[in-house]
PDB file of N, CA and C in Angstrom:
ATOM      1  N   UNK A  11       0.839  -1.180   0.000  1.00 64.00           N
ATOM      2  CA  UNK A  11       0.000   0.000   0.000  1.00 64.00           C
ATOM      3  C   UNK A  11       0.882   1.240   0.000  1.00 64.00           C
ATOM      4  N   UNK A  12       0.633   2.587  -0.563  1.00 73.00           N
ATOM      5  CA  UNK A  12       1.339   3.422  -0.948  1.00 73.00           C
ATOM      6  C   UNK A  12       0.559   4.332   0.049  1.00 73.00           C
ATOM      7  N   UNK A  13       1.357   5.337   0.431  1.00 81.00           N
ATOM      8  CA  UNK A  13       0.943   6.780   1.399  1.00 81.00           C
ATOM      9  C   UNK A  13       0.600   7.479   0.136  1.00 81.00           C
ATOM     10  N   UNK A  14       0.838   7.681  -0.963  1.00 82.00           N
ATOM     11  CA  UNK A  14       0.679   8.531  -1.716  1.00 82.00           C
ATOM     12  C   UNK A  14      -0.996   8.684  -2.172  1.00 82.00           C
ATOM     13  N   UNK A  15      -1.446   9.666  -2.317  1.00 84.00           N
ATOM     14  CA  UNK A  15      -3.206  10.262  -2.366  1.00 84.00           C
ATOM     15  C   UNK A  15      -3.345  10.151  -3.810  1.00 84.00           C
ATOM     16  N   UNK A  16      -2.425  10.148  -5.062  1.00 81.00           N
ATOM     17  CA  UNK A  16      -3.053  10.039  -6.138  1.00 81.00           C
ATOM     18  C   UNK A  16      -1.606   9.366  -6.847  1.00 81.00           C
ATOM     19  N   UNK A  17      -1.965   8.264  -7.782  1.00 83.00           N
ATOM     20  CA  UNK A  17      -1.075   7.666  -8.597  1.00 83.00           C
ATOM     21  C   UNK A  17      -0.657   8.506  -9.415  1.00 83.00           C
ATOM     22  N   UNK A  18       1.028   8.126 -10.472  1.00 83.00           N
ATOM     23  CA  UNK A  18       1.832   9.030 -10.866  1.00 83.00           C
ATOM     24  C   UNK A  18       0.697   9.360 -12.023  1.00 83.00           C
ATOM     25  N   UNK A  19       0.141   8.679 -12.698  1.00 81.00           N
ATOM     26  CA  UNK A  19      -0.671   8.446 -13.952  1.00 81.00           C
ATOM     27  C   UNK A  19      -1.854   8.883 -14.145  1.00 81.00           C
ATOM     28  N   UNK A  20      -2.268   9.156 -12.299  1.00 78.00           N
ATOM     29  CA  UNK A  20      -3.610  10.181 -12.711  1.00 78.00           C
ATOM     30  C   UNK A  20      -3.076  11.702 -12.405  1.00 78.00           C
ATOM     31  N   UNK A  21      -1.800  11.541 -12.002  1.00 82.00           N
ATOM     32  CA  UNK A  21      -1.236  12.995 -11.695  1.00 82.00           C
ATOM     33  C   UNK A  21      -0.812  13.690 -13.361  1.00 82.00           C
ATOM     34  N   UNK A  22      -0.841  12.519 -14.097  1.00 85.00           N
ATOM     35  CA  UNK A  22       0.251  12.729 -15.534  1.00 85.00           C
ATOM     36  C   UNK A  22      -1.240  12.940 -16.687  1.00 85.00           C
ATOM     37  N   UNK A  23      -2.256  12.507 -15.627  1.00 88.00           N
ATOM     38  CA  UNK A  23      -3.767  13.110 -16.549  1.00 88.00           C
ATOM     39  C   UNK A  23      -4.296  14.578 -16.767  1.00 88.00           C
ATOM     40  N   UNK A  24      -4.647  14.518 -18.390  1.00 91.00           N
ATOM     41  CA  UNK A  24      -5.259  15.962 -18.314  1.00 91.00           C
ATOM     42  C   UNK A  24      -6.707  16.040 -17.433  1.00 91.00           C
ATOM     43  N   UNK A  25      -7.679  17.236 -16.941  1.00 90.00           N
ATOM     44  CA  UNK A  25      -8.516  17.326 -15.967  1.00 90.00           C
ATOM     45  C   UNK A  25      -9.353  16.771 -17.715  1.00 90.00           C
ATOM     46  N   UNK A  26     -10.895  16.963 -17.071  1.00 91.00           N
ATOM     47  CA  UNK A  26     -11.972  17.129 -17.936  1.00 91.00           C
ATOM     48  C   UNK A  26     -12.068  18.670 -18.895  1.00 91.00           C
ATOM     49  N   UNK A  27     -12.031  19.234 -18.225  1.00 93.00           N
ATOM     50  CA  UNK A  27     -11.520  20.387 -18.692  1.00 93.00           C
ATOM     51  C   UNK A  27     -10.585  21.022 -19.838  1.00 93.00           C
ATOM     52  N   UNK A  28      -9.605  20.370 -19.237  1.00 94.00           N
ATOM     53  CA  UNK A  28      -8.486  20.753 -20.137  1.00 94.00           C
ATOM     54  C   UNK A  28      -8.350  19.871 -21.740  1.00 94.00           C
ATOM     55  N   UNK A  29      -9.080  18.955 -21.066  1.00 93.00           N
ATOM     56  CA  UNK A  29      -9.435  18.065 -22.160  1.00 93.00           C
ATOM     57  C   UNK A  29     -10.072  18.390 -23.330  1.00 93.00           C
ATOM     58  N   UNK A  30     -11.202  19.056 -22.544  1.00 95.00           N
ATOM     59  CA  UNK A  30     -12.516  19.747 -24.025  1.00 95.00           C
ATOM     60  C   UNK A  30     -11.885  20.422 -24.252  1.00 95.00           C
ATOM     61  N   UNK A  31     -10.818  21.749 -23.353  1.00 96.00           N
ATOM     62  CA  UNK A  31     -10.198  22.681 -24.436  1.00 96.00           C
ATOM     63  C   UNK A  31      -9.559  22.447 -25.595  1.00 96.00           C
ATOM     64  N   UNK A  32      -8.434  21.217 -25.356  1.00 96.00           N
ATOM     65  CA  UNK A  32      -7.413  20.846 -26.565  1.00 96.00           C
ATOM     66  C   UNK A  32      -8.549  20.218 -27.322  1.00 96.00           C
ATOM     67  N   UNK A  33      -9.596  19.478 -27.143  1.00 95.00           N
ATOM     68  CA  UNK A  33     -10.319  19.154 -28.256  1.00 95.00           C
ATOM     69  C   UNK A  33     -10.686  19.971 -29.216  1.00 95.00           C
ATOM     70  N   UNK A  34     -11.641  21.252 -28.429  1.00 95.00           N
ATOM     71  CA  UNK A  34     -11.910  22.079 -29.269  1.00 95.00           C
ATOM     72  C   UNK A  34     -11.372  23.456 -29.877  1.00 95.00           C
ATOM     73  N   UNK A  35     -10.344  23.746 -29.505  1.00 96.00           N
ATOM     74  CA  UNK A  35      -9.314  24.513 -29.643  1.00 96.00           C
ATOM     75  C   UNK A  35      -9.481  25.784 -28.755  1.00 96.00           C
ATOM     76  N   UNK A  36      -9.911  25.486 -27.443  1.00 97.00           N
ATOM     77  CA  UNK A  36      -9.949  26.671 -26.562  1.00 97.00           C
ATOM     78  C   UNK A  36      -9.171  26.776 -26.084  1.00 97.00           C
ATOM     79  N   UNK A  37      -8.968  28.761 -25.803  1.00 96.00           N
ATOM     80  CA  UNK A  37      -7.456  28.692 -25.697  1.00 96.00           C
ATOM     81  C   UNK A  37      -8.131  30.284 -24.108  1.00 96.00           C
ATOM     82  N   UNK A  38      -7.253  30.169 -23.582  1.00 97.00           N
ATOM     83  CA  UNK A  38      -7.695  31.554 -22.671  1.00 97.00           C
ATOM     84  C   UNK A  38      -6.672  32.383 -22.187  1.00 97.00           C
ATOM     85  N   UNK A  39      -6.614  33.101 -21.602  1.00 95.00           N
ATOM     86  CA  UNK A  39      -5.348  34.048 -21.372  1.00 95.00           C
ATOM     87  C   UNK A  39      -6.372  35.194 -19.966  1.00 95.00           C
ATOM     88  N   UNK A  40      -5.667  35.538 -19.021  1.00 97.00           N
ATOM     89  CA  UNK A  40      -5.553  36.636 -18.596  1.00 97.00           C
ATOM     90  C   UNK A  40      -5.531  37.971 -19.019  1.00 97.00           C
ATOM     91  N   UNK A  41      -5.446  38.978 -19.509  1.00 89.00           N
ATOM     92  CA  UNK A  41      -5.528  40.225 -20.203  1.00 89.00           C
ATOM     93  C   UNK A  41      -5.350  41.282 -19.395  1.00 89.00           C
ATOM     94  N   UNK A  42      -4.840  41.132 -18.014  1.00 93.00           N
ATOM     95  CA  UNK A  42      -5.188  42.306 -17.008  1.00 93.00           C
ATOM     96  C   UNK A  42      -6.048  42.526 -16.281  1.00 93.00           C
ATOM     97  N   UNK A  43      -7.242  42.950 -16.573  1.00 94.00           N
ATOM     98  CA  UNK A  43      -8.322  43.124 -15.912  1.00 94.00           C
ATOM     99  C   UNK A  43      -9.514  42.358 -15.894  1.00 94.00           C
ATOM    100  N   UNK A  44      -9.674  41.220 -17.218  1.00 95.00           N
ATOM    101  CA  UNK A  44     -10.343  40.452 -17.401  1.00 95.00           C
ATOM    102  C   UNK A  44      -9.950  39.336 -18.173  1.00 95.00           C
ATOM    103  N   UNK A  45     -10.396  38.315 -18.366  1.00 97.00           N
ATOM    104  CA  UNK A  45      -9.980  37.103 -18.983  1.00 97.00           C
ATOM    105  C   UNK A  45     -11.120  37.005 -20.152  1.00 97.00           C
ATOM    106  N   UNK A  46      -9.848  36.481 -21.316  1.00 96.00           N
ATOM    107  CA  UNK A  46     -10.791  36.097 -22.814  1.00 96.00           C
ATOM    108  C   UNK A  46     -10.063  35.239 -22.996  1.00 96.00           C
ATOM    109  N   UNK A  47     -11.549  34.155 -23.874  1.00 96.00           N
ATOM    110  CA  UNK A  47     -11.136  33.111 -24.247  1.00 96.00           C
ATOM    111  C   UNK A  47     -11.745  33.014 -26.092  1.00 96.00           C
ATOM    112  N   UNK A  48     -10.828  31.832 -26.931  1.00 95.00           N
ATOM    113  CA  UNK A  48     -11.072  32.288 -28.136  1.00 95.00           C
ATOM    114  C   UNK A  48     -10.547  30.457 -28.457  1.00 95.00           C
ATOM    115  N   UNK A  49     -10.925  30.330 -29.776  1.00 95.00           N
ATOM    116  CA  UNK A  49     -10.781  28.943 -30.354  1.00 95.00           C
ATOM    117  C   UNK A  49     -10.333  30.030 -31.516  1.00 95.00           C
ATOM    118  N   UNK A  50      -9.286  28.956 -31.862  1.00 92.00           N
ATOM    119  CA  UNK A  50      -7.678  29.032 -32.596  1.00 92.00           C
ATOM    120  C   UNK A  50      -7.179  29.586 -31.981  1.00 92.00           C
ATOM    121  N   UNK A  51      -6.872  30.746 -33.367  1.00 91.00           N
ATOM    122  CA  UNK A  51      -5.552  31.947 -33.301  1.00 91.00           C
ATOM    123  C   UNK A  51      -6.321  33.264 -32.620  1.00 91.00           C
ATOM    124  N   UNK A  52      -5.592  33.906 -32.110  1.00 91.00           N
ATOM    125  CA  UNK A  52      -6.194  35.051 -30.989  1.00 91.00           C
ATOM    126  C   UNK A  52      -6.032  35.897 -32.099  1.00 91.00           C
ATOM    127  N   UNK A  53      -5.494  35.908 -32.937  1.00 92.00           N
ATOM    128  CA  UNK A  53      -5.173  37.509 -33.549  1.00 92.00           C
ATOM    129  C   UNK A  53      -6.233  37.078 -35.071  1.00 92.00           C
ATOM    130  N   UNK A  54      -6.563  36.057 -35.396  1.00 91.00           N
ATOM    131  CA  UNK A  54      -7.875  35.777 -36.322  1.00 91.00           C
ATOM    132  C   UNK A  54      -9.266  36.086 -35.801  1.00 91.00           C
ATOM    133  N   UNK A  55      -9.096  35.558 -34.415  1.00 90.00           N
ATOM    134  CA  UNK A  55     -10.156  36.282 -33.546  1.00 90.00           C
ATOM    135  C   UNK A  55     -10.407  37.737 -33.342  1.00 90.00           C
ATOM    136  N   UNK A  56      -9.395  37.834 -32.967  1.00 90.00           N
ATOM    137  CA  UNK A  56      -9.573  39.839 -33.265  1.00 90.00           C
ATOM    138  C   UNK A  56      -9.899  40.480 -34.252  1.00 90.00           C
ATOM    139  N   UNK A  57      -9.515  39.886 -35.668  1.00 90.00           N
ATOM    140  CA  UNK A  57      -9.110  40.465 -36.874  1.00 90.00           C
ATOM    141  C   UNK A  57     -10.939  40.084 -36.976  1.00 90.00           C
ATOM    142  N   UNK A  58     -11.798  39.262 -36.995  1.00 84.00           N
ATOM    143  CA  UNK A  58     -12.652  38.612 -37.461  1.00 84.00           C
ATOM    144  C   UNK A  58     -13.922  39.527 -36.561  1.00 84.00           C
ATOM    145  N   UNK A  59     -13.643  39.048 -35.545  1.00 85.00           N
ATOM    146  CA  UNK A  59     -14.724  39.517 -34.421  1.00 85.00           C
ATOM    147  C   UNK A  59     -14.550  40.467 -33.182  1.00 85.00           C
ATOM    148  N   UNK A  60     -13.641  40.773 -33.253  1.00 87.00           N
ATOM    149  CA  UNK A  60     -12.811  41.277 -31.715  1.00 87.00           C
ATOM    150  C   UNK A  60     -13.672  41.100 -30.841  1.00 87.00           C
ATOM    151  N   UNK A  61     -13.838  41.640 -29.858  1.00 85.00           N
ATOM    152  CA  UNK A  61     -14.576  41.277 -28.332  1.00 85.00           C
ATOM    153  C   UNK A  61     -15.693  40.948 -28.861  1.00 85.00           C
ATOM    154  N   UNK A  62     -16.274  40.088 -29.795  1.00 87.00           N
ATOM    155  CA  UNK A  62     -18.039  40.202 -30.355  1.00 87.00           C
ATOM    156  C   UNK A  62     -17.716  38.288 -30.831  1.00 87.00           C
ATOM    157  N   UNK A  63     -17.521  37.445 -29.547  1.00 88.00           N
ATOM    158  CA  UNK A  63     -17.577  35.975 -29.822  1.00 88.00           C
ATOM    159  C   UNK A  63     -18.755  35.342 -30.993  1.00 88.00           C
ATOM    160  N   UNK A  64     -20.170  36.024 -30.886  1.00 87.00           N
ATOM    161  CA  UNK A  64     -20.936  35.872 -31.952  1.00 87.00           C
ATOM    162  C   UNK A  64     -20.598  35.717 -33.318  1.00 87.00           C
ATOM    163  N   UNK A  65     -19.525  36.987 -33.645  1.00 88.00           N
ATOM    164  CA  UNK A  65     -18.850  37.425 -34.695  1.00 88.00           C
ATOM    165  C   UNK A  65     -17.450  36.460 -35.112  1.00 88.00           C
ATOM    166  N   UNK A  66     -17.403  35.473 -34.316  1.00 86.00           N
ATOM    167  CA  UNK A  66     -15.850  34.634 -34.507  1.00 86.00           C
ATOM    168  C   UNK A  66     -15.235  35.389 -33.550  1.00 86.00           C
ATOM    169  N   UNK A  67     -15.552  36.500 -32.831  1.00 90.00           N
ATOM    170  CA  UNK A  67     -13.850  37.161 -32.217  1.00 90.00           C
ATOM    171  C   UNK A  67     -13.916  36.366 -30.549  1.00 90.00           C
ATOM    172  N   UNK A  68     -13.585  36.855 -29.708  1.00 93.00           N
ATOM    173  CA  UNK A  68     -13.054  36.550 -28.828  1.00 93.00           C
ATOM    174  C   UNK A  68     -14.289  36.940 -27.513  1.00 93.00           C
ATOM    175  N   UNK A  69     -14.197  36.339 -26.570  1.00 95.00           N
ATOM    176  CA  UNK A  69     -15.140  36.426 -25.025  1.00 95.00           C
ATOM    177  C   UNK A  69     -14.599  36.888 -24.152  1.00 95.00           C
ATOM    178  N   UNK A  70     -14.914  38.305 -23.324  1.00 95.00           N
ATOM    179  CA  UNK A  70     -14.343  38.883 -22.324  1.00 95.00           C
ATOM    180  C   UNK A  70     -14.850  38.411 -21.092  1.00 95.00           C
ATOM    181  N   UNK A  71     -14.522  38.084 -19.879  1.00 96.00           N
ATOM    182  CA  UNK A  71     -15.562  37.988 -18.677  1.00 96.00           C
ATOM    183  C   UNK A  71     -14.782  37.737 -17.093  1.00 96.00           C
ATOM    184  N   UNK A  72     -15.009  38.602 -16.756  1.00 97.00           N
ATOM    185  CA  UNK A  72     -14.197  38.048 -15.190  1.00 97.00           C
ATOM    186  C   UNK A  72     -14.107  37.015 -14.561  1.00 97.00           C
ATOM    187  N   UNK A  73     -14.144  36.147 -15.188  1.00 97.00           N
ATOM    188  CA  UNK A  73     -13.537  34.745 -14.745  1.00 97.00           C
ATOM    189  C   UNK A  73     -13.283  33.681 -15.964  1.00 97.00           C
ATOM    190  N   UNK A  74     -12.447  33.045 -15.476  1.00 96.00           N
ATOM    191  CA  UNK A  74     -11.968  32.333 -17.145  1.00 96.00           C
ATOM    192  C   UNK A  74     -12.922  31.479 -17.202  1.00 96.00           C
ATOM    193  N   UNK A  75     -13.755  30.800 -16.235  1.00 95.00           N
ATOM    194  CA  UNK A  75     -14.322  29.951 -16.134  1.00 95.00           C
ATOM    195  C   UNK A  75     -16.502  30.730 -17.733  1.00 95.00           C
ATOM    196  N   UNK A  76     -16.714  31.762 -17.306  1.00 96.00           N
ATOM    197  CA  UNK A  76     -17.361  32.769 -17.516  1.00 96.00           C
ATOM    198  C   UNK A  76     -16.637  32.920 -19.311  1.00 96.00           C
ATOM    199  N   UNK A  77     -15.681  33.452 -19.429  1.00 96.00           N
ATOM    200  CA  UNK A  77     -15.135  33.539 -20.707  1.00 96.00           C
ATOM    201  C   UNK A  77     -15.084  32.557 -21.622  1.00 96.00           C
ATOM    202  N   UNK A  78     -14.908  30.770 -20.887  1.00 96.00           N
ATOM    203  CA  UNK A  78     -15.394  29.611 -21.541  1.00 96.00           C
ATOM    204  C   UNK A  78     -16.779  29.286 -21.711  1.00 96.00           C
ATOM    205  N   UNK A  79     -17.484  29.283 -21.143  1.00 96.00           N
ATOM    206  CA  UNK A  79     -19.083  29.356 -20.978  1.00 96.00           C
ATOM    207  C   UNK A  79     -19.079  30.829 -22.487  1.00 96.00           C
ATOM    208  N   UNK A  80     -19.160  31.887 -22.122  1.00 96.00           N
ATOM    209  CA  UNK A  80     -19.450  32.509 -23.443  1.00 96.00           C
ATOM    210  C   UNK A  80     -18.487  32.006 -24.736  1.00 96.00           C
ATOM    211  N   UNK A  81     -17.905  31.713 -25.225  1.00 96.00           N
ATOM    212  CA  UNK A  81     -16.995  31.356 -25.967  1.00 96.00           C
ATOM    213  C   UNK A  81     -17.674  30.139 -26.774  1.00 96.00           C
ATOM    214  N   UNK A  82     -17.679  28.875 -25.587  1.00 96.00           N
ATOM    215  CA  UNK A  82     -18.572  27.492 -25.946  1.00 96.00           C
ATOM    216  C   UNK A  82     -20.196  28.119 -26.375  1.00 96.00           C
ATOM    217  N   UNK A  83     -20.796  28.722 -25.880  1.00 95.00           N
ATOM    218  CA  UNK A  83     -21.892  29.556 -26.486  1.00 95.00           C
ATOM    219  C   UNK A  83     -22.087  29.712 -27.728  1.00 95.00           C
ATOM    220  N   UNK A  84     -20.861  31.148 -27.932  1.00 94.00           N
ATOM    221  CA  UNK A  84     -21.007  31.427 -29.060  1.00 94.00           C
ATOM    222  C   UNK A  84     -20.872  30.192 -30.353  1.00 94.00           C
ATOM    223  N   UNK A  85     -19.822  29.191 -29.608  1.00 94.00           N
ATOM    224  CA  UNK A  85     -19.695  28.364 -31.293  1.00 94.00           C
ATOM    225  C   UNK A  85     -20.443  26.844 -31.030  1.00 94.00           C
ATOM    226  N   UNK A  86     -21.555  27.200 -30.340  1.00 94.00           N
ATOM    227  CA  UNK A  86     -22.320  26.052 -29.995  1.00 94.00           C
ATOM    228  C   UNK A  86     -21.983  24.814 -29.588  1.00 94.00           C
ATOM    229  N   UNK A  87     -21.281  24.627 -28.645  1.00 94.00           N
ATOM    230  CA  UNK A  87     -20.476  23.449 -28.343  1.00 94.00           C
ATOM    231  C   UNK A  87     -20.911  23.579 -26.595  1.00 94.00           C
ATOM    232  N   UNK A  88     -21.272  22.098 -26.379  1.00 93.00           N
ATOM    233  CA  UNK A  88     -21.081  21.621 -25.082  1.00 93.00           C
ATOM    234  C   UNK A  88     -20.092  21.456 -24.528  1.00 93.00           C
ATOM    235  N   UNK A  89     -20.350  21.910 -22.821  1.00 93.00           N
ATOM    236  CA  UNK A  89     -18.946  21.965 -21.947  1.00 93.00           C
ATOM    237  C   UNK A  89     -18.634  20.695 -21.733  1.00 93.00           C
ATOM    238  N   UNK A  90     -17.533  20.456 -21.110  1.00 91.00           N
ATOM    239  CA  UNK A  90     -16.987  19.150 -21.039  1.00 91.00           C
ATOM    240  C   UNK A  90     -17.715  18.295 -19.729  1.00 91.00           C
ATOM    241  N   UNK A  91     -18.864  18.809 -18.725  1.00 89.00           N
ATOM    242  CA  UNK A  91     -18.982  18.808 -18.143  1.00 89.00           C
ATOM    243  C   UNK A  91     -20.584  18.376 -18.294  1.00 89.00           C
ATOM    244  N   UNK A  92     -21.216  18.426 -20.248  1.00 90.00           N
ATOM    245  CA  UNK A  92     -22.366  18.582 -20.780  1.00 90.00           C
ATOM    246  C   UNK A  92     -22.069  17.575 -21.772  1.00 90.00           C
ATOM    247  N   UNK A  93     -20.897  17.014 -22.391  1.00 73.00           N
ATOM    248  CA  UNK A  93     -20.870  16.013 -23.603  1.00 73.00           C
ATOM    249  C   UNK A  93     -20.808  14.578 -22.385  1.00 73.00           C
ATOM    250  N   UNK A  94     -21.142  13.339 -23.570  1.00 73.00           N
ATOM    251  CA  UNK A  94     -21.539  11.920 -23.261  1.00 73.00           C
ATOM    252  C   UNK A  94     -20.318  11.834 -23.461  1.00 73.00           C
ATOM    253  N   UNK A  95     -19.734  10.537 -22.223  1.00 63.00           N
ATOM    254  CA  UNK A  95     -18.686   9.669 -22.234  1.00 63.00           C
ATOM    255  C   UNK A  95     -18.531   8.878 -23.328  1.00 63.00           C
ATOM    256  N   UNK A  96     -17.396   8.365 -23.611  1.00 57.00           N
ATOM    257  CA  UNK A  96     -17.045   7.750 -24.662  1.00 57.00           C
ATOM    258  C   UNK A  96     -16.606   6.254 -24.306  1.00 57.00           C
TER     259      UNK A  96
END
């Protein structure tokens, strides 16, 4: 029996989370005062939609958690927390 609280292999796992991001290409960042999140390239996002996620651009919102929720919104996609196991 091991003292240790979590094996090396679930330590070496991505969350649920992080998971749907690399699936769907969500990407987020800090910005200073608020956090945006955007699928792809940030600067196609800008160029396309800037702060207007509807538009392709990018999701502003005080919490990254908030900036994924609008983001997954805008491009109609369930959170990772909302899609069926595989």
């Amino acid at each position: 029996m091991s003292d240790e609280l979590f094996t090396d292999a679930d330590v070496a796992m991505d969350s649920p989370r992080l998971r749907w991001m690399k699936k769907h290409g969500v990407q987020t960042r800090y910005d200073g005062d608020c956090y945006i999140a955007w699928v792809g390239d940030l600067d196609e996002a800008i160029e396309h939609g800037g702060a207007d996620p509807e538009a392709g651009g990018y999701a502003e919102a005080s919490t990254e958690d908030d900036a994924i929720l609008l983001i997954a919104n805008a491009h109609g996609l369930r959170l990772w927390n909302e899609e069926e196991t595989q």
